[in-house]
Amino acid sequence: MATGPKGSSFEYYGRQYRETFAHSNVELELRETAGAAENLELLLDQKSGVEIALTIAGVSDGKHAPGLLSLGTVCNVPLWLFYSSGEPIDELSQLAGKRIAVVPVGNGGRLLAEKVLGKAGVNSETATFLPFAGSAAVEALNNGAADAVSLLGPPDATAVHSLLQNPNARIMNFPEAEAFTIIFPELVRLVLPQGVIDIKRHIPPHDVALIGATDKVLVRSDLHPEIVPLMLQAMLEAHGAREIFQRSGEFPSGTDTEYPVAPAAIDFYKNGPSYMQRHVPLWLSVHVQRAIAVLVTVIAIGFPLFKLLPLAYNWITRRRLFYWYAKLKALEASFDANPMDTHSVDTRAEIERIEDAVSHIHIPLTFSAQVYNLRSHIDIVRRKIASRNNAQGRISAE
């Protein structure tokens, strides 16, 4: 699984997912990356070995990244802009000409910051973007190397939490946050409530409107189907609780406007974990489902065959009777074709052999009538042969 830089929210979530996987005796290998953009590249690379990745809305979509499926969104993440100026900054355009610490290229925070700042005319040509992230960005703001810092992450992220507690750092309010969500539908408007960070110290001193994006989990379409529900369970455990920017149970969510949602994820969000997923270990459920698949196949093939068994048995039984009927008919035809047959002893022996064979045939009661008919015909032929032999004997005597 591709996560993000060390200390990032992606890396933190990855470690939580790994713990859930470990409970099912499945090892989840975490790949440290530069962030969302690199994660997407690794997912698209068939040789990278990455099958799962965290990313952020607005980086790409299913049209430009085919072969990827979404397991849903996991949380809202605000874009923070902190500054050290004594004068309040109420508009993004005031950041023109400033030194702004922005995470390096390849990180989702960089893409989002460039998109938001660029709309106000603040870009690499009108301002100086410093490639600092995390604690390095905080240090740059504290020692005056940067005038502002752009960070993407939850309030409890180390760098964000440090700046929220810093009396010399101010957090920028986005009064036009709603407008940005209309211009960029993948963005969301968030509100940091007054006092939510520290009620006693009144941090923040008032409600702060923020612009945010939504984190999501993407997977390759060929990911093993048994891993999908396990990943969804990990997402549920990591993101289902109440947070500052989400209600309890709001995430993970099966809605994704950028990527098609995996069918297994749609079923999970609609019906929850299956009985087997709740009560059977993953390693065992794989074998159970295979056994069920084999059993269903056997039933699907065997049931029609089972219905044909009586017909086949009847056909075999009739064929045995028909065989001796054919022998009897051939004997009678041979006898009729040569009325002066001198091999009467052989003929009598053959009729006795046929009768003896028929008497030893084991068949169901439903065929008793056919057997008695055959034995009656045998008797008729025997009498016919005996009658002709008697007639020939009288002629010879005369």
Short mmCIF file of C-alpha atoms in Angstrom, two decimals:
data_model
loop_
_atom_site.label_atom_id
_atom_site.label_comp_id
_atom_site.label_asym_id
_atom_site.label_seq_id
_atom_site.Cartn_x
_atom_site.Cartn_y
_atom_site.Cartn_z
CA MET A 1 0.00 0.00 0.00
CA ALA A 2 1.31 3.43 -0.97
CA THR A 3 0.87 5.95 1.85
CA GLY A 4 2.82 9.22 2.04
CA PRO A 5 5.76 11.02 3.64
CA LYS A 6 6.84 10.08 7.12
CA GLY A 7 4.68 11.83 9.70
CA SER A 8 1.88 12.57 7.21
CA SER A 9 -1.76 11.68 7.77
CA PHE A 10 -1.49 9.09 4.98
CA GLU A 11 1.33 7.38 6.82
CA TYR A 12 -0.68 7.49 10.05
CA TYR A 13 -3.76 5.95 8.43
CA GLY A 14 -1.61 3.29 6.77
CA ARG A 15 -0.31 2.16 10.15
CA GLN A 16 -3.87 1.87 11.43
CA TYR A 17 -4.89 -0.21 8.43
CA ARG A 18 -1.87 -2.44 8.94
CA GLU A 19 -2.98 -3.25 12.50
CA THR A 20 -6.41 -4.37 11.27
CA PHE A 21 -4.79 -6.54 8.61
CA ALA A 22 -2.52 -8.08 11.23
CA HIS A 23 -5.55 -9.24 13.25
CA SER A 24 -6.50 -11.36 10.22
CA ASN A 25 -2.94 -12.66 9.85
CA VAL A 26 -2.43 -10.68 6.65
CA GLU A 27 0.68 -8.55 6.26
CA LEU A 28 0.11 -5.10 4.77
CA GLU A 29 3.36 -3.64 3.48
CA LEU A 30 3.43 0.16 3.58
CA ARG A 31 5.33 2.06 0.89
CA GLU A 32 6.53 5.55 1.90
CA THR A 33 5.98 8.04 -0.94
CA ALA A 34 5.92 11.74 -1.69
CA GLY A 35 2.12 11.74 -1.53
CA ALA A 36 -1.05 11.44 -3.56
CA ALA A 37 0.40 12.10 -7.02
CA GLU A 38 3.15 9.50 -6.65
CA ASN A 39 0.67 7.05 -5.14
CA LEU A 40 -1.44 7.30 -8.27
CA GLU A 41 1.58 6.69 -10.50
CA LEU A 42 2.53 3.61 -8.48
CA LEU A 43 -0.98 2.19 -8.76
CA LEU A 44 -0.93 2.62 -12.54
CA ASP A 45 2.50 1.02 -12.81
CA GLN A 46 1.99 -2.74 -13.28
CA LYS A 47 5.51 -3.45 -12.02
CA SER A 48 5.44 -1.32 -8.86
CA GLY A 49 3.86 -3.99 -6.67
CA VAL A 50 1.48 -1.40 -5.18
CA GLU A 51 -2.16 -2.56 -5.16
CA ILE A 52 -3.73 -0.11 -2.69
CA ALA A 53 -3.12 3.61 -2.23
CA LEU A 54 -4.39 6.62 -0.36
CA THR A 55 -4.99 9.68 -2.48
CA ILE A 56 -6.96 12.88 -2.42
CA ALA A 57 -9.80 14.27 -4.50
CA GLY A 58 -8.78 16.43 -7.42
CA VAL A 59 -5.53 14.65 -8.30
CA SER A 60 -7.04 12.62 -11.15
CA ASP A 61 -10.12 10.60 -12.11
CA GLY A 62 -11.20 7.30 -13.61
CA LYS A 63 -11.04 8.69 -17.16
CA HIS A 64 -7.37 9.61 -16.86
CA ALA A 65 -6.48 6.68 -14.61
CA PRO A 66 -8.27 3.64 -16.05
CA GLY A 67 -8.08 0.30 -14.30
CA LEU A 68 -8.46 1.81 -10.84
CA LEU A 69 -11.42 1.37 -8.52
CA SER A 70 -12.43 3.33 -5.46
CA LEU A 71 -13.21 1.79 -2.09
CA GLY A 72 -14.77 5.08 -1.01
CA THR A 73 -13.82 8.29 0.74
CA VAL A 74 -12.41 8.19 4.28
CA CYS A 75 -12.24 11.72 5.67
CA ASN A 76 -12.34 15.45 5.00
CA VAL A 77 -8.92 17.09 5.16
CA PRO A 78 -8.61 20.90 5.44
CA LEU A 79 -6.08 23.05 3.68
CA TRP A 80 -4.47 25.27 6.31
CA LEU A 81 -2.81 28.60 5.65
CA PHE A 82 -0.86 30.02 8.60
CA TYR A 83 0.97 33.34 8.55
CA SER A 84 3.04 35.35 10.98
CA SER A 85 2.12 38.86 9.90
CA GLY A 86 0.85 41.20 12.57
CA GLU A 87 -1.80 42.41 10.16
CA PRO A 88 -4.67 40.05 9.37
CA ILE A 89 -4.74 38.51 5.90
CA ASP A 90 -8.33 38.20 4.74
CA GLU A 91 -7.78 37.56 1.03
CA LEU A 92 -5.56 35.12 -0.80
CA SER A 93 -4.34 37.85 -3.12
CA GLN A 94 -2.52 39.39 -0.14
CA LEU A 95 -0.10 36.46 -0.27
CA ALA A 96 1.33 37.70 -3.57
CA GLY A 97 5.01 38.52 -3.15
CA LYS A 98 5.24 36.44 0.03
CA ARG A 99 7.45 33.45 0.79
CA ILE A 100 5.11 30.51 1.19
CA ALA A 101 6.22 27.11 2.51
CA VAL A 102 4.40 24.53 0.39
CA VAL A 103 4.95 20.77 0.45
CA PRO A 104 7.15 19.43 -2.38
CA VAL A 105 5.84 18.49 -5.81
CA GLY A 106 4.14 15.08 -5.89
CA ASN A 107 2.15 15.66 -2.72
CA GLY A 108 -1.63 16.15 -2.84
CA GLY A 109 -1.23 19.18 -0.59
CA ARG A 110 0.96 20.85 -3.22
CA LEU A 111 -1.59 20.27 -5.97
CA LEU A 112 -4.45 21.58 -3.82
CA ALA A 113 -2.48 24.64 -2.65
CA GLU A 114 -1.49 25.55 -6.22
CA LYS A 115 -5.09 25.15 -7.37
CA VAL A 116 -6.54 27.35 -4.60
CA LEU A 117 -3.79 29.98 -4.56
CA GLY A 118 -3.60 30.08 -8.34
CA LYS A 119 -7.26 31.08 -8.56
CA ALA A 120 -6.34 34.24 -6.63
CA GLY A 121 -3.32 34.94 -8.83
CA VAL A 122 -0.76 33.60 -6.34
CA ASN A 123 1.64 31.24 -8.10
CA SER A 124 5.33 30.52 -8.51
CA GLU A 125 5.69 33.70 -10.58
CA THR A 126 3.98 36.09 -8.15
CA ALA A 127 5.21 34.47 -4.93
CA THR A 128 8.08 32.32 -3.70
CA PHE A 129 7.15 28.71 -3.02
CA LEU A 130 9.48 27.04 -0.55
CA PRO A 131 9.53 23.19 -0.67
CA PHE A 132 9.12 22.72 3.08
CA ALA A 133 6.76 20.25 4.70
CA GLY A 134 5.85 19.26 8.24
CA SER A 135 8.23 20.36 10.99
CA ALA A 136 10.52 22.03 8.43
CA ALA A 137 7.67 24.34 7.38
CA VAL A 138 6.86 25.16 11.02
CA GLU A 139 10.49 26.00 11.70
CA ALA A 140 10.64 28.19 8.59
CA LEU A 141 7.65 30.20 9.80
CA ASN A 142 9.00 30.49 13.34
CA ASN A 143 12.46 31.71 12.31
CA GLY A 144 11.18 34.09 9.67
CA ALA A 145 12.40 32.11 6.64
CA ALA A 146 8.77 31.92 5.42
CA ASP A 147 5.91 34.41 5.62
CA ALA A 148 3.17 31.80 5.33
CA VAL A 149 2.78 28.05 5.48
CA SER A 150 0.38 25.83 3.53
CA LEU A 151 -0.40 22.47 5.13
CA LEU A 152 -2.85 19.71 4.33
CA GLY A 153 -3.83 17.40 7.16
CA PRO A 154 -6.06 16.85 10.20
CA PRO A 155 -5.91 19.21 13.20
CA ASP A 156 -4.02 16.64 15.27
CA ALA A 157 -1.23 16.33 12.71
CA THR A 158 2.02 17.34 14.44
CA ALA A 159 2.78 20.39 12.27
CA VAL A 160 -0.81 21.64 12.21
CA HIS A 161 -1.30 21.16 15.94
CA SER A 162 1.97 23.01 16.62
CA LEU A 163 0.89 26.05 14.61
CA LEU A 164 -2.63 26.05 16.08
CA GLN A 165 -1.05 26.29 19.55
CA ASN A 166 1.51 28.90 18.46
CA PRO A 167 0.43 32.41 19.60
CA ASN A 168 2.65 33.99 16.92
CA ALA A 169 0.95 32.14 14.07
CA ARG A 170 -2.40 33.15 12.67
CA ILE A 171 -4.78 30.90 10.77
CA MET A 172 -6.28 32.33 7.62
CA ASN A 173 -10.07 32.38 7.26
CA PHE A 174 -11.58 31.54 3.84
CA PRO A 175 -14.77 33.60 3.55
CA GLU A 176 -15.05 32.51 -0.09
CA ALA A 177 -14.80 28.80 0.74
CA GLU A 178 -18.28 28.07 -0.62
CA ALA A 179 -17.41 29.73 -3.90
CA PHE A 180 -14.34 27.50 -4.24
CA THR A 181 -16.49 24.37 -3.82
CA ILE A 182 -18.61 25.52 -6.76
CA ILE A 183 -15.59 26.31 -8.92
CA PHE A 184 -13.87 23.06 -7.91
CA PRO A 185 -16.58 20.44 -7.12
CA GLU A 186 -14.02 18.06 -5.62
CA LEU A 187 -13.40 20.55 -2.78
CA VAL A 188 -15.50 20.91 0.37
CA ARG A 189 -16.19 23.75 2.75
CA LEU A 190 -15.22 23.03 6.35
CA VAL A 191 -15.63 24.97 9.56
CA LEU A 192 -13.23 24.91 12.51
CA PRO A 193 -15.53 25.70 15.46
CA GLN A 194 -14.58 28.35 17.99
CA GLY A 195 -12.66 26.88 20.94
CA VAL A 196 -12.57 23.32 19.55
CA ILE A 197 -8.77 23.10 19.83
CA ASP A 198 -8.58 24.58 23.33
CA ILE A 199 -11.72 25.95 24.99
CA LYS A 200 -9.86 27.45 27.94
CA ARG A 201 -7.49 29.41 25.69
CA HIS A 202 -10.20 30.12 23.08
CA ILE A 203 -8.38 28.44 20.21
CA PRO A 204 -9.53 29.36 17.68
CA PRO A 205 -11.06 32.61 18.95
CA HIS A 206 -13.89 32.37 16.40
CA ASP A 207 -15.28 30.00 13.78
CA VAL A 208 -12.88 29.63 10.87
CA ALA A 209 -14.06 28.76 7.37
CA LEU A 210 -11.65 26.45 5.58
CA ILE A 211 -11.29 24.81 2.19
CA GLY A 212 -10.73 21.09 2.23
CA ALA A 213 -10.57 17.98 0.11
CA THR A 214 -11.56 14.39 0.66
CA ASP A 215 -9.13 11.54 1.13
CA LYS A 216 -9.98 8.28 -0.58
CA VAL A 217 -8.66 4.76 -1.01
CA LEU A 218 -8.01 3.46 -4.52
CA VAL A 219 -7.17 -0.08 -5.54
CA ARG A 220 -6.15 -1.85 -8.70
CA SER A 221 -9.04 -3.66 -10.39
CA ASP A 222 -7.15 -6.97 -10.14
CA LEU A 223 -6.76 -6.80 -6.36
CA HIS A 224 -7.66 -10.15 -4.75
CA PRO A 225 -11.41 -10.02 -3.91
CA GLU A 226 -10.83 -11.27 -0.36
CA ILE A 227 -8.62 -8.25 0.42
CA VAL A 228 -11.34 -5.72 -0.49
CA PRO A 229 -13.68 -6.43 2.48
CA LEU A 230 -10.67 -6.57 4.81
CA MET A 231 -9.56 -3.16 3.58
CA LEU A 232 -13.08 -1.79 4.00
CA GLN A 233 -13.19 -3.12 7.55
CA ALA A 234 -9.87 -1.38 8.27
CA MET A 235 -11.25 1.87 6.86
CA LEU A 236 -14.37 1.54 9.02
CA GLU A 237 -12.34 1.06 12.18
CA ALA A 238 -10.00 3.95 11.39
CA HIS A 239 -12.51 6.55 10.19
CA GLY A 240 -15.92 5.72 11.63
CA ALA A 241 -15.68 7.83 14.81
CA ARG A 242 -16.71 11.47 15.37
CA GLU A 243 -14.09 13.99 14.32
CA ILE A 244 -13.93 17.77 14.08
CA PHE A 245 -14.81 17.76 10.39
CA GLN A 246 -17.09 14.73 10.26
CA ARG A 247 -20.04 13.21 12.05
CA SER A 248 -19.99 9.75 13.56
CA GLY A 249 -20.60 7.19 10.84
CA GLU A 250 -20.18 9.70 8.01
CA PHE A 251 -17.01 7.97 6.84
CA PRO A 252 -16.00 5.82 5.18
CA SER A 253 -18.47 6.62 2.42
CA GLY A 254 -19.22 4.72 -0.77
CA THR A 255 -19.69 7.87 -2.83
CA ASP A 256 -16.95 8.88 -5.23
CA THR A 257 -17.54 11.25 -8.13
CA GLU A 258 -14.12 10.68 -9.70
CA TYR A 259 -13.68 6.89 -9.81
CA PRO A 260 -16.02 3.91 -10.19
CA VAL A 261 -16.64 2.25 -6.85
CA ALA A 262 -15.72 -1.43 -6.62
CA PRO A 263 -18.81 -3.71 -6.65
CA ALA A 264 -17.67 -5.41 -3.45
CA ALA A 265 -17.45 -2.00 -1.77
CA ILE A 266 -20.97 -1.07 -2.91
CA ASP A 267 -22.29 -4.29 -1.35
CA PHE A 268 -20.29 -3.64 1.84
CA TYR A 269 -21.72 -0.14 2.29
CA LYS A 270 -25.23 -1.35 1.52
CA ASN A 271 -25.34 -4.54 3.59
CA GLY A 272 -22.30 -4.38 5.86
CA PRO A 273 -19.82 -7.22 6.33
CA SER A 274 -21.11 -10.65 5.37
CA TYR A 275 -21.69 -13.36 7.97
CA MET A 276 -18.51 -15.10 6.90
CA GLN A 277 -16.47 -11.89 7.15
CA ARG A 278 -17.78 -11.29 10.68
CA HIS A 279 -17.29 -14.80 12.05
CA VAL A 280 -14.76 -16.67 9.91
CA PRO A 281 -11.03 -15.81 9.73
CA LEU A 282 -9.86 -14.65 6.31
CA TRP A 283 -7.54 -17.61 5.75
CA LEU A 284 -10.39 -20.02 6.47
CA SER A 285 -13.04 -18.09 4.55
CA VAL A 286 -10.99 -18.44 1.36
CA HIS A 287 -11.11 -22.25 1.64
CA VAL A 288 -14.78 -22.21 2.67
CA GLN A 289 -15.79 -20.10 -0.31
CA ARG A 290 -13.81 -22.34 -2.64
CA ALA A 291 -15.54 -25.39 -1.17
CA ILE A 292 -18.92 -23.72 -1.59
CA ALA A 293 -18.08 -22.87 -5.20
CA VAL A 294 -17.13 -26.49 -5.90
CA LEU A 295 -20.29 -27.74 -4.18
CA VAL A 296 -22.51 -25.39 -6.16
CA THR A 297 -20.81 -26.51 -9.37
CA VAL A 298 -21.31 -30.17 -8.48
CA ILE A 299 -24.97 -29.56 -7.70
CA ALA A 300 -25.49 -27.55 -10.89
CA ILE A 301 -23.99 -30.36 -12.97
CA GLY A 302 -25.19 -33.28 -10.87
CA PHE A 303 -28.87 -32.33 -10.47
CA PRO A 304 -29.71 -32.63 -14.18
CA LEU A 305 -27.72 -35.87 -14.30
CA PHE A 306 -29.59 -37.15 -11.26
CA LYS A 307 -32.88 -36.54 -13.06
CA LEU A 308 -31.56 -38.52 -16.04
CA LEU A 309 -30.51 -41.55 -13.96
CA PRO A 310 -33.98 -43.22 -13.91
CA LEU A 311 -34.31 -42.74 -17.65
CA ALA A 312 -30.85 -44.18 -18.22
CA TYR A 313 -31.58 -47.15 -15.96
CA ASN A 314 -34.86 -47.87 -17.74
CA TRP A 315 -33.11 -47.70 -21.09
CA ILE A 316 -30.39 -50.14 -19.95
CA THR A 317 -33.00 -52.57 -18.56
CA ARG A 318 -35.09 -52.47 -21.74
CA ARG A 319 -31.94 -52.97 -23.79
CA ARG A 320 -31.19 -56.18 -21.89
CA LEU A 321 -34.68 -57.50 -22.61
CA PHE A 322 -34.50 -56.41 -26.23
CA TYR A 323 -31.21 -58.27 -26.58
CA TRP A 324 -32.86 -61.60 -25.74
CA TYR A 325 -35.90 -60.74 -27.83
CA ALA A 326 -33.49 -60.29 -30.76
CA LYS A 327 -31.85 -63.66 -30.03
CA LEU A 328 -35.27 -65.33 -29.87
CA LYS A 329 -36.39 -63.70 -33.08
CA ALA A 330 -33.18 -64.71 -34.88
CA LEU A 331 -33.64 -68.30 -33.69
CA GLU A 332 -37.23 -68.43 -34.86
CA ALA A 333 -36.35 -66.89 -38.21
CA SER A 334 -33.56 -69.44 -38.73
CA PHE A 335 -35.94 -72.28 -37.89
CA ASP A 336 -38.63 -71.01 -40.24
CA ALA A 337 -36.14 -70.52 -43.07
CA ASN A 338 -35.13 -74.19 -42.95
CA PRO A 339 -38.15 -76.33 -42.07
CA MET A 340 -36.16 -79.51 -42.64
CA ASP A 341 -33.45 -78.44 -40.16
CA THR A 342 -31.64 -81.45 -38.88
CA HIS A 343 -30.03 -79.66 -35.98
CA SER A 344 -33.03 -79.89 -33.72
CA VAL A 345 -30.85 -80.70 -30.75
CA ASP A 346 -28.89 -77.48 -31.16
CA THR A 347 -32.11 -75.51 -31.60
CA ARG A 348 -33.56 -76.92 -28.39
CA ALA A 349 -30.32 -76.21 -26.57
CA GLU A 350 -30.36 -72.57 -27.76
CA ILE A 351 -33.97 -72.03 -26.66
CA GLU A 352 -33.10 -73.45 -23.24
CA ARG A 353 -30.09 -71.15 -23.00
CA ILE A 354 -32.22 -68.10 -23.78
CA GLU A 355 -34.82 -69.08 -21.20
CA ASP A 356 -32.18 -69.69 -18.55
CA ALA A 357 -30.55 -66.32 -19.19
CA VAL A 358 -33.87 -64.48 -18.99
CA SER A 359 -34.75 -66.20 -15.70
CA HIS A 360 -31.56 -64.82 -14.13
CA ILE A 361 -32.11 -61.20 -15.13
CA HIS A 362 -32.59 -58.98 -12.05
CA ILE A 363 -34.92 -56.12 -12.91
CA PRO A 364 -37.37 -53.84 -11.04
CA LEU A 365 -40.96 -54.93 -10.52
CA THR A 366 -42.09 -52.31 -13.01
CA PHE A 367 -40.60 -54.49 -15.78
CA SER A 368 -42.20 -57.76 -14.62
CA ALA A 369 -44.82 -57.65 -17.36
CA GLN A 370 -42.18 -57.34 -20.08
CA VAL A 371 -40.25 -60.30 -18.59
CA TYR A 372 -43.36 -62.51 -18.48
CA ASN A 373 -44.17 -61.53 -22.06
CA LEU A 374 -40.67 -62.52 -23.15
CA ARG A 375 -40.89 -65.86 -21.33
CA SER A 376 -44.29 -66.47 -22.92
CA HIS A 377 -42.82 -65.87 -26.35
CA ILE A 378 -39.95 -68.23 -25.52
CA ASP A 379 -42.50 -70.88 -24.64
CA ILE A 380 -44.40 -70.26 -27.88
CA VAL A 381 -41.23 -70.74 -29.92
CA ARG A 382 -40.32 -73.87 -27.93
CA ARG A 383 -43.76 -75.40 -28.62
CA LYS A 384 -43.46 -74.46 -32.26
CA ILE A 385 -40.09 -76.22 -32.49
CA ALA A 386 -41.39 -79.26 -30.59
CA SER A 387 -44.48 -79.50 -32.81
CA ARG A 388 -42.42 -79.45 -35.97
CA ASN A 389 -39.99 -82.02 -34.61
CA ASN A 390 -42.92 -84.34 -33.76
CA ALA A 391 -44.34 -83.91 -37.25
CA GLN A 392 -40.97 -84.74 -38.80
CA GLY A 393 -40.72 -87.80 -36.55
CA ARG A 394 -44.09 -89.15 -37.81
CA ILE A 395 -43.09 -88.60 -41.42
CA SER A 396 -39.84 -90.44 -40.88
CA ALA A 397 -41.67 -93.35 -39.23
CA GLU A 398 -44.04 -93.72 -42.16
#
